[in-house]
Amino acid sequence: HGQVRLARREHAMVTAEHALTALAGHLDRAAHRLHDRIAALGPGPHLVLGDVGPRVVALQHLLASAGHPAGPLDGHLGPRTDAAVRAFQREHALVEDGYVGPRTALALAVHAEGRPAELGTAVGLEVGLP
Protein backbone atom coordinates (compact mmCIF):
# COMPACT_ATOMS: atom_id res chain seq x y z
CA HIS A 1 0.00 0.00 0.00
CA GLY A 2 2.90 2.36 0.81
CA GLN A 3 4.55 1.67 -2.54
CA VAL A 4 1.35 2.64 -4.38
CA ARG A 5 1.25 5.98 -2.53
CA LEU A 6 4.90 6.59 -3.31
CA ALA A 7 4.34 5.78 -6.99
CA ARG A 8 1.37 8.19 -7.11
CA ARG A 9 3.42 10.97 -5.50
CA GLU A 10 6.28 10.41 -7.91
CA HIS A 11 3.84 10.52 -10.84
CA ALA A 12 2.27 13.73 -9.51
CA MET A 13 5.71 15.30 -9.11
CA VAL A 14 6.73 14.36 -12.66
CA THR A 15 3.43 15.72 -14.00
CA ALA A 16 3.89 18.97 -12.06
CA GLU A 17 7.49 19.27 -13.27
CA HIS A 18 6.35 18.88 -16.90
CA ALA A 19 3.63 21.49 -16.39
CA LEU A 20 6.10 23.95 -14.84
CA THR A 21 8.57 23.39 -17.67
CA ALA A 22 5.85 24.07 -20.24
CA LEU A 23 4.76 27.19 -18.34
CA ALA A 24 8.33 28.47 -18.14
CA GLY A 25 8.72 28.02 -21.88
CA HIS A 26 5.45 29.86 -22.52
CA LEU A 27 6.48 32.75 -20.26
CA ASP A 28 9.89 32.96 -21.92
CA ARG A 29 8.31 33.15 -25.38
CA ALA A 30 5.81 35.77 -24.15
CA ALA A 31 8.64 37.87 -22.70
CA HIS A 32 10.45 37.74 -26.05
CA ARG A 33 7.31 38.80 -27.92
CA LEU A 34 6.84 41.68 -25.46
CA HIS A 35 10.41 42.77 -25.94
CA ASP A 36 9.99 42.69 -29.73
CA ARG A 37 6.81 44.77 -29.59
CA ILE A 38 8.43 47.37 -27.35
CA ALA A 39 11.57 47.41 -29.50
CA ALA A 40 9.40 48.14 -32.56
CA LEU A 41 8.53 51.47 -30.97
CA GLY A 42 12.25 52.22 -31.04
CA PRO A 43 14.68 53.74 -28.60
CA GLY A 44 14.82 57.37 -27.80
CA PRO A 45 12.43 60.06 -26.73
CA HIS A 46 8.70 59.85 -26.39
CA LEU A 47 6.47 59.70 -29.41
CA VAL A 48 4.31 62.83 -29.51
CA LEU A 49 1.82 64.63 -31.71
CA GLY A 50 3.51 65.49 -35.01
CA ASP A 51 6.02 62.62 -35.04
CA VAL A 52 6.30 60.54 -38.21
CA GLY A 53 7.95 57.30 -39.26
CA PRO A 54 8.01 53.55 -38.72
CA ARG A 55 7.89 53.91 -34.92
CA VAL A 56 4.50 55.60 -35.32
CA VAL A 57 3.28 52.78 -37.61
CA ALA A 58 4.24 50.29 -34.86
CA LEU A 59 2.34 52.44 -32.35
CA GLN A 60 -0.71 52.56 -34.63
CA HIS A 61 -0.66 48.75 -34.95
CA LEU A 62 -0.48 48.32 -31.16
CA LEU A 63 -3.28 50.84 -30.61
CA ALA A 64 -5.50 49.05 -33.12
CA SER A 65 -4.84 45.68 -31.46
CA ALA A 66 -5.80 47.29 -28.13
CA GLY A 67 -9.16 48.37 -29.54
CA HIS A 68 -8.18 51.98 -30.18
CA PRO A 69 -7.85 52.33 -33.96
CA ALA A 70 -5.86 55.43 -34.86
CA GLY A 71 -7.10 55.80 -38.40
CA PRO A 72 -4.93 54.82 -41.35
CA LEU A 73 -1.58 53.16 -40.64
CA ASP A 74 0.23 56.08 -42.20
CA GLY A 75 3.12 56.62 -39.79
CA HIS A 76 1.89 60.09 -38.83
CA LEU A 77 1.04 60.80 -35.21
CA GLY A 78 -1.78 63.19 -35.98
CA PRO A 79 -4.94 64.09 -34.07
CA ARG A 80 -6.59 60.65 -34.53
CA THR A 81 -3.53 58.75 -33.29
CA ASP A 82 -3.13 61.24 -30.42
CA ALA A 83 -6.79 60.72 -29.44
CA ALA A 84 -6.30 56.92 -29.56
CA VAL A 85 -3.19 57.20 -27.35
CA ARG A 86 -5.06 59.34 -24.83
CA ALA A 87 -8.05 56.96 -24.81
CA PHE A 88 -5.72 54.01 -24.20
CA GLN A 89 -3.93 55.90 -21.42
CA ARG A 90 -7.25 56.84 -19.79
CA GLU A 91 -8.53 53.25 -20.01
CA HIS A 92 -5.36 51.89 -18.39
CA ALA A 93 -5.02 54.49 -15.63
CA LEU A 94 -1.90 56.02 -17.16
CA VAL A 95 -1.15 59.73 -17.26
CA GLU A 96 -3.36 60.94 -20.09
CA ASP A 97 -0.85 63.24 -21.77
CA GLY A 98 -0.57 61.85 -25.29
CA TYR A 99 3.12 61.09 -24.80
CA VAL A 100 4.15 57.52 -25.60
CA GLY A 101 7.04 56.87 -23.28
CA PRO A 102 8.20 53.68 -21.57
CA ARG A 103 5.08 53.18 -19.44
CA THR A 104 2.57 53.63 -22.24
CA ALA A 105 4.69 51.54 -24.61
CA LEU A 106 4.92 48.77 -22.04
CA ALA A 107 1.18 48.88 -21.32
CA LEU A 108 0.46 48.63 -25.06
CA ALA A 109 2.81 45.67 -25.46
CA VAL A 110 1.42 43.92 -22.39
CA HIS A 111 -2.13 44.50 -23.63
CA ALA A 112 -1.15 42.98 -27.00
CA GLU A 113 -0.07 39.87 -25.11
CA GLY A 114 -3.51 39.64 -23.50
CA ARG A 115 -2.32 40.26 -19.97
CA PRO A 116 -3.52 42.96 -17.60
CA ALA A 117 -1.49 46.15 -17.70
CA GLU A 118 -1.00 45.91 -13.93
CA LEU A 119 1.63 43.25 -14.63
CA GLY A 120 3.63 45.87 -16.53
CA THR A 121 6.08 46.74 -13.78
CA ALA A 122 7.22 43.16 -13.26
CA VAL A 123 7.36 42.45 -16.97
CA GLY A 124 9.24 45.72 -17.58
CA LEU A 125 12.04 44.51 -15.37
CA GLU A 126 12.26 41.27 -17.35
CA VAL A 127 12.43 42.98 -20.73
CA GLY A 128 14.93 45.59 -19.56
CA LEU A 129 12.88 48.77 -19.60
CA PRO A 130 13.87 51.62 -17.30
Backbone as numpy.savetxt, mean C-alpha at the origin, in Angstrom:
# Nx Ny Nz CAx CAy CAz Cx Cy Cz
-2.03 -45.19 23.72 -2.86 -44.01 23.72 -1.98 -42.74 23.72
-0.89 -42.77 24.46 0.04 -41.65 24.53 0.74 -41.40 23.19
1.04 -42.49 22.47 1.69 -42.34 21.17 0.76 -41.69 20.15
-0.54 -41.97 20.25 -1.51 -41.37 19.34 -1.57 -39.86 19.58
-1.60 -39.45 20.86 -1.61 -38.02 21.19 -0.35 -37.33 20.68
0.77 -37.98 20.87 2.05 -37.41 20.41 2.05 -37.28 18.88
1.54 -38.28 18.19 1.49 -38.23 16.73 0.56 -37.11 16.27
-0.56 -36.90 16.96 -1.48 -35.82 16.61 -0.83 -34.45 16.84
-0.12 -34.31 17.94 0.57 -33.04 18.22 1.63 -32.75 17.17
2.39 -33.77 16.82 3.42 -33.60 15.80 2.79 -33.19 14.47
1.68 -33.83 14.12 0.99 -33.49 12.88 0.48 -32.04 12.92
-0.08 -31.65 14.06 -0.58 -30.27 14.21 0.56 -29.27 14.10
1.70 -29.61 14.67 2.85 -28.71 14.61 3.37 -28.57 13.17
3.42 -29.68 12.45 3.87 -29.64 11.06 2.88 -28.84 10.22
1.60 -29.04 10.44 0.57 -28.28 9.71 0.70 -26.79 10.02
0.88 -26.44 11.28 1.04 -25.04 11.66 2.30 -24.44 11.05
3.37 -25.21 11.03 4.63 -24.73 10.44 4.46 -24.46 8.95
3.75 -25.33 8.24 3.49 -25.12 6.82 2.65 -23.87 6.60
1.64 -23.69 7.45 0.77 -22.51 7.33 1.56 -21.24 7.58
2.43 -21.24 8.58 3.24 -20.06 8.87 4.23 -19.76 7.75
4.79 -20.80 7.16 5.72 -20.62 6.04 4.99 -20.01 4.86
3.79 -20.49 4.58 2.99 -19.94 3.48 2.63 -18.49 3.75
2.25 -18.18 5.00 1.90 -16.81 5.37 3.10 -15.89 5.25
4.26 -16.35 5.69 5.47 -15.53 5.58 5.79 -15.23 4.12
5.62 -16.21 3.26 5.86 -15.99 1.83 4.88 -14.98 1.26
3.62 -15.08 1.66 2.59 -14.14 1.20 2.92 -12.73 1.67
3.29 -12.57 2.92 3.63 -11.25 3.46 4.86 -10.67 2.77
5.82 -11.51 2.48 7.03 -11.04 1.79 6.69 -10.54 0.40
5.86 -11.29 -0.32 5.45 -10.86 -1.67 4.63 -9.57 -1.60
3.76 -9.45 -0.60 2.96 -8.24 -0.44 3.85 -7.04 -0.13
4.86 -7.23 0.70 5.78 -6.14 1.02 6.53 -5.68 -0.23
6.92 -6.62 -1.08 7.60 -6.26 -2.33 6.67 -5.49 -3.27
5.40 -5.93 -3.35 4.45 -5.20 -4.20 4.23 -3.79 -3.67
4.13 -3.65 -2.35 3.98 -2.33 -1.75 5.17 -1.45 -2.09
6.34 -2.00 -1.93 7.56 -1.24 -2.23 7.56 -0.78 -3.67
7.16 -1.67 -4.59 7.13 -1.32 -6.01 6.13 -0.20 -6.29
4.97 -0.28 -5.65 3.95 0.76 -5.87 4.44 2.11 -5.36
5.07 2.11 -4.20 5.58 3.36 -3.64 6.71 3.89 -4.50
7.58 2.99 -4.95 8.72 3.41 -5.79 8.23 4.03 -7.10
7.08 3.57 -7.60 6.55 4.14 -8.85 6.23 5.62 -8.71
5.94 6.04 -7.48 5.68 7.46 -7.25 6.98 8.26 -7.25
8.09 7.57 -7.17 9.39 8.22 -7.32 9.90 8.86 -6.05
11.21 9.07 -6.03 11.83 9.73 -4.89 11.62 11.24 -5.01
11.96 11.92 -3.98 11.97 13.37 -4.08 10.81 14.02 -3.36
10.57 15.26 -3.75 9.58 16.06 -3.02 8.16 15.57 -3.27
7.26 16.16 -2.54 5.84 15.85 -2.67 5.38 16.08 -4.10
4.33 15.38 -4.46 3.62 15.69 -5.70 2.54 16.70 -5.33
2.42 17.76 -6.10 1.46 18.82 -5.80 0.77 19.29 -7.07
-0.29 20.05 -6.89 -1.04 20.63 -8.00 -0.07 21.29 -8.98
-0.20 20.92 -10.25 0.65 21.48 -11.30 1.79 20.57 -11.73
2.10 19.54 -10.94 3.17 18.61 -11.32 2.72 17.79 -12.53
3.71 17.37 -13.33 3.44 16.53 -14.50 4.48 15.43 -14.58
4.12 14.35 -15.29 5.09 13.29 -15.55 4.62 11.92 -15.13
5.52 10.94 -15.28 5.16 9.54 -15.00 4.81 9.29 -13.53
5.39 10.07 -12.62 5.04 9.90 -11.20 3.56 10.23 -11.01
3.06 11.22 -11.73 1.65 11.59 -11.60 0.76 10.51 -12.21
1.19 9.89 -13.31 0.42 8.78 -13.89 0.31 7.65 -12.86
1.41 7.32 -12.18 1.38 6.28 -11.14 0.40 6.68 -10.04
0.43 7.94 -9.64 -0.52 8.44 -8.63 -1.95 8.28 -9.13
-2.21 8.65 -10.36 -3.56 8.55 -10.91 -4.05 7.10 -10.95
-3.16 6.17 -11.26 -3.52 4.74 -11.23 -3.89 4.32 -9.82
-3.07 4.70 -8.83 -3.34 4.31 -7.44 -4.65 4.93 -6.95
-4.88 6.18 -7.30 -6.14 6.84 -6.89 -7.34 6.10 -7.49
-7.25 5.75 -8.76 -8.36 5.04 -9.41 -8.60 3.69 -8.73
-7.53 2.98 -8.39 -7.70 1.68 -7.74 -8.26 1.82 -6.33
-8.12 3.02 -5.75 -8.65 3.29 -4.42 -10.08 3.83 -4.47
-10.65 3.89 -5.68 -12.02 4.37 -5.82 -12.15 5.87 -5.96
-11.04 6.52 -6.29 -11.03 7.98 -6.47 -10.46 8.32 -7.84
-11.23 8.04 -8.91 -10.70 8.33 -10.25 -10.36 9.81 -10.38
-9.24 10.07 -11.02 -8.72 11.43 -11.14 -8.87 11.95 -12.56
-9.81 11.38 -13.30 -9.96 11.80 -14.69 -9.02 10.99 -15.57
-8.66 11.54 -16.72 -7.78 10.81 -17.64 -6.40 10.59 -17.03
-5.80 9.46 -17.39 -4.43 9.16 -16.92 -3.46 9.91 -17.82
-3.38 11.20 -17.59 -2.63 12.07 -18.49 -1.31 12.57 -17.90
-1.00 12.18 -16.67 0.27 12.62 -16.07 0.28 14.06 -15.63
-0.88 14.69 -15.55 -0.96 16.08 -15.11 -1.75 16.14 -13.81
-1.14 16.67 -12.77 -1.82 16.79 -11.49 -2.60 18.10 -11.52
-3.75 18.03 -12.14 -4.64 19.18 -12.27 -5.70 19.16 -11.20
-6.74 19.97 -11.37 -7.80 20.08 -10.36 -8.52 18.76 -10.05
-8.75 17.92 -11.07 -9.45 16.65 -10.81 -8.58 15.69 -10.00
-7.29 15.62 -10.33 -6.39 14.75 -9.57 -6.23 15.29 -8.16
-6.10 16.61 -8.02 -5.99 17.23 -6.70 -7.22 16.92 -5.86
-8.41 17.02 -6.46 -9.65 16.71 -5.73 -9.68 15.24 -5.31
-9.20 14.34 -6.17 -9.16 12.92 -5.84 -8.18 12.66 -4.69
-7.02 13.33 -4.72 -6.04 13.19 -3.63 -6.67 13.64 -2.32
-7.31 14.80 -2.34 -7.92 15.34 -1.12 -9.05 14.43 -0.60
-9.84 13.88 -1.51 -10.91 12.96 -1.09 -10.32 11.70 -0.46
-9.24 11.17 -1.06 -8.57 10.00 -0.49 -8.01 10.34 0.89
-7.35 11.48 1.01 -6.78 11.89 2.29 -7.88 12.03 3.35
-8.99 12.64 2.99 -10.10 12.83 3.93 -10.64 11.47 4.37
-10.84 10.57 3.41 -11.39 9.24 3.70 -10.48 8.43 4.62
-9.17 8.68 4.56 -8.22 7.89 5.33 -7.60 8.65 6.49
-8.28 9.71 6.91 -7.88 10.49 8.09 -6.45 11.01 7.98
-6.06 11.39 6.77 -4.75 12.01 6.55 -4.97 13.52 6.49
-3.89 14.28 6.61 -4.00 15.72 6.46 -4.49 15.99 5.04
-5.61 16.67 4.93 -6.21 16.94 3.63 -5.61 18.22 3.04
-4.42 18.06 2.46 -3.71 19.23 1.95 -3.40 19.15 0.46
-3.71 18.01 -0.16 -3.43 17.84 -1.58 -1.99 17.48 -1.89
-1.13 17.48 -0.89 0.27 17.09 -1.09 0.36 15.57 -0.99
1.08 14.97 -1.93 1.29 13.52 -1.88 2.73 13.30 -1.45
2.89 13.15 -0.15 4.18 12.86 0.44 4.23 11.41 0.88
5.18 11.07 1.73 5.34 9.67 2.14 4.10 9.04 2.77
3.38 9.78 3.60 2.22 9.17 4.28 1.08 8.90 3.30
0.79 9.85 2.45 -0.29 9.63 1.48 0.11 8.54 0.49
1.36 8.56 0.03 1.84 7.53 -0.90 1.74 6.15 -0.27
2.13 6.04 0.98 2.06 4.76 1.68 0.62 4.31 1.84
-0.26 5.24 2.23 -1.68 4.87 2.39 -2.27 4.39 1.07
-1.91 5.05 -0.03 -2.40 4.62 -1.35 -1.89 3.22 -1.69
-0.62 2.97 -1.44 -0.04 1.66 -1.74 -0.65 0.58 -0.87
-0.83 0.89 0.41 -1.44 -0.09 1.33 -2.87 -0.37 0.90
-3.60 0.68 0.54 -4.98 0.49 0.08 -5.02 -0.40 -1.16
-4.07 -0.21 -2.06 -4.01 -1.02 -3.28 -3.78 -2.49 -2.95
-3.16 -2.76 -1.83 -2.93 -4.14 -1.39 -4.14 -4.72 -0.69
-5.16 -3.88 -0.44 -6.37 -4.37 0.21 -6.25 -4.50 1.71
-5.35 -3.72 2.30 -5.18 -3.75 3.74 -5.54 -2.38 4.30
-6.01 -2.33 5.55 -6.38 -1.05 6.12 -5.19 -0.11 6.23
-5.42 1.15 5.98 -4.35 2.15 6.02 -3.72 2.25 7.40
-4.42 1.82 8.44 -3.85 1.90 9.79 -2.59 1.05 9.93
-2.42 0.07 9.05 -1.22 -0.76 9.08 -0.03 -0.04 8.47
-0.25 1.14 7.92 0.77 1.86 7.18 2.06 2.08 7.93
2.00 2.44 9.20 3.22 2.73 9.94 4.12 1.51 10.00
3.56 0.37 10.37 4.36 -0.85 10.46 4.90 -1.25 9.10
4.07 -1.17 8.08 4.50 -1.55 6.74 5.56 -0.59 6.26
5.42 0.70 6.57 6.38 1.71 6.14 7.78 1.40 6.63
7.87 0.87 7.83 9.19 0.50 8.34 9.78 -0.64 7.53
8.93 -1.59 7.13 9.41 -2.74 6.37 9.88 -2.35 4.96
9.22 -1.38 4.35 9.58 -1.03 2.99 10.57 0.14 2.94
11.00 0.60 4.11 12.08 1.59 4.16 11.66 3.02 3.94
10.41 3.36 4.23 10.02 4.76 4.11 10.44 5.52 5.36
10.68 6.83 5.22 11.02 7.61 6.42 9.83 7.75 7.33
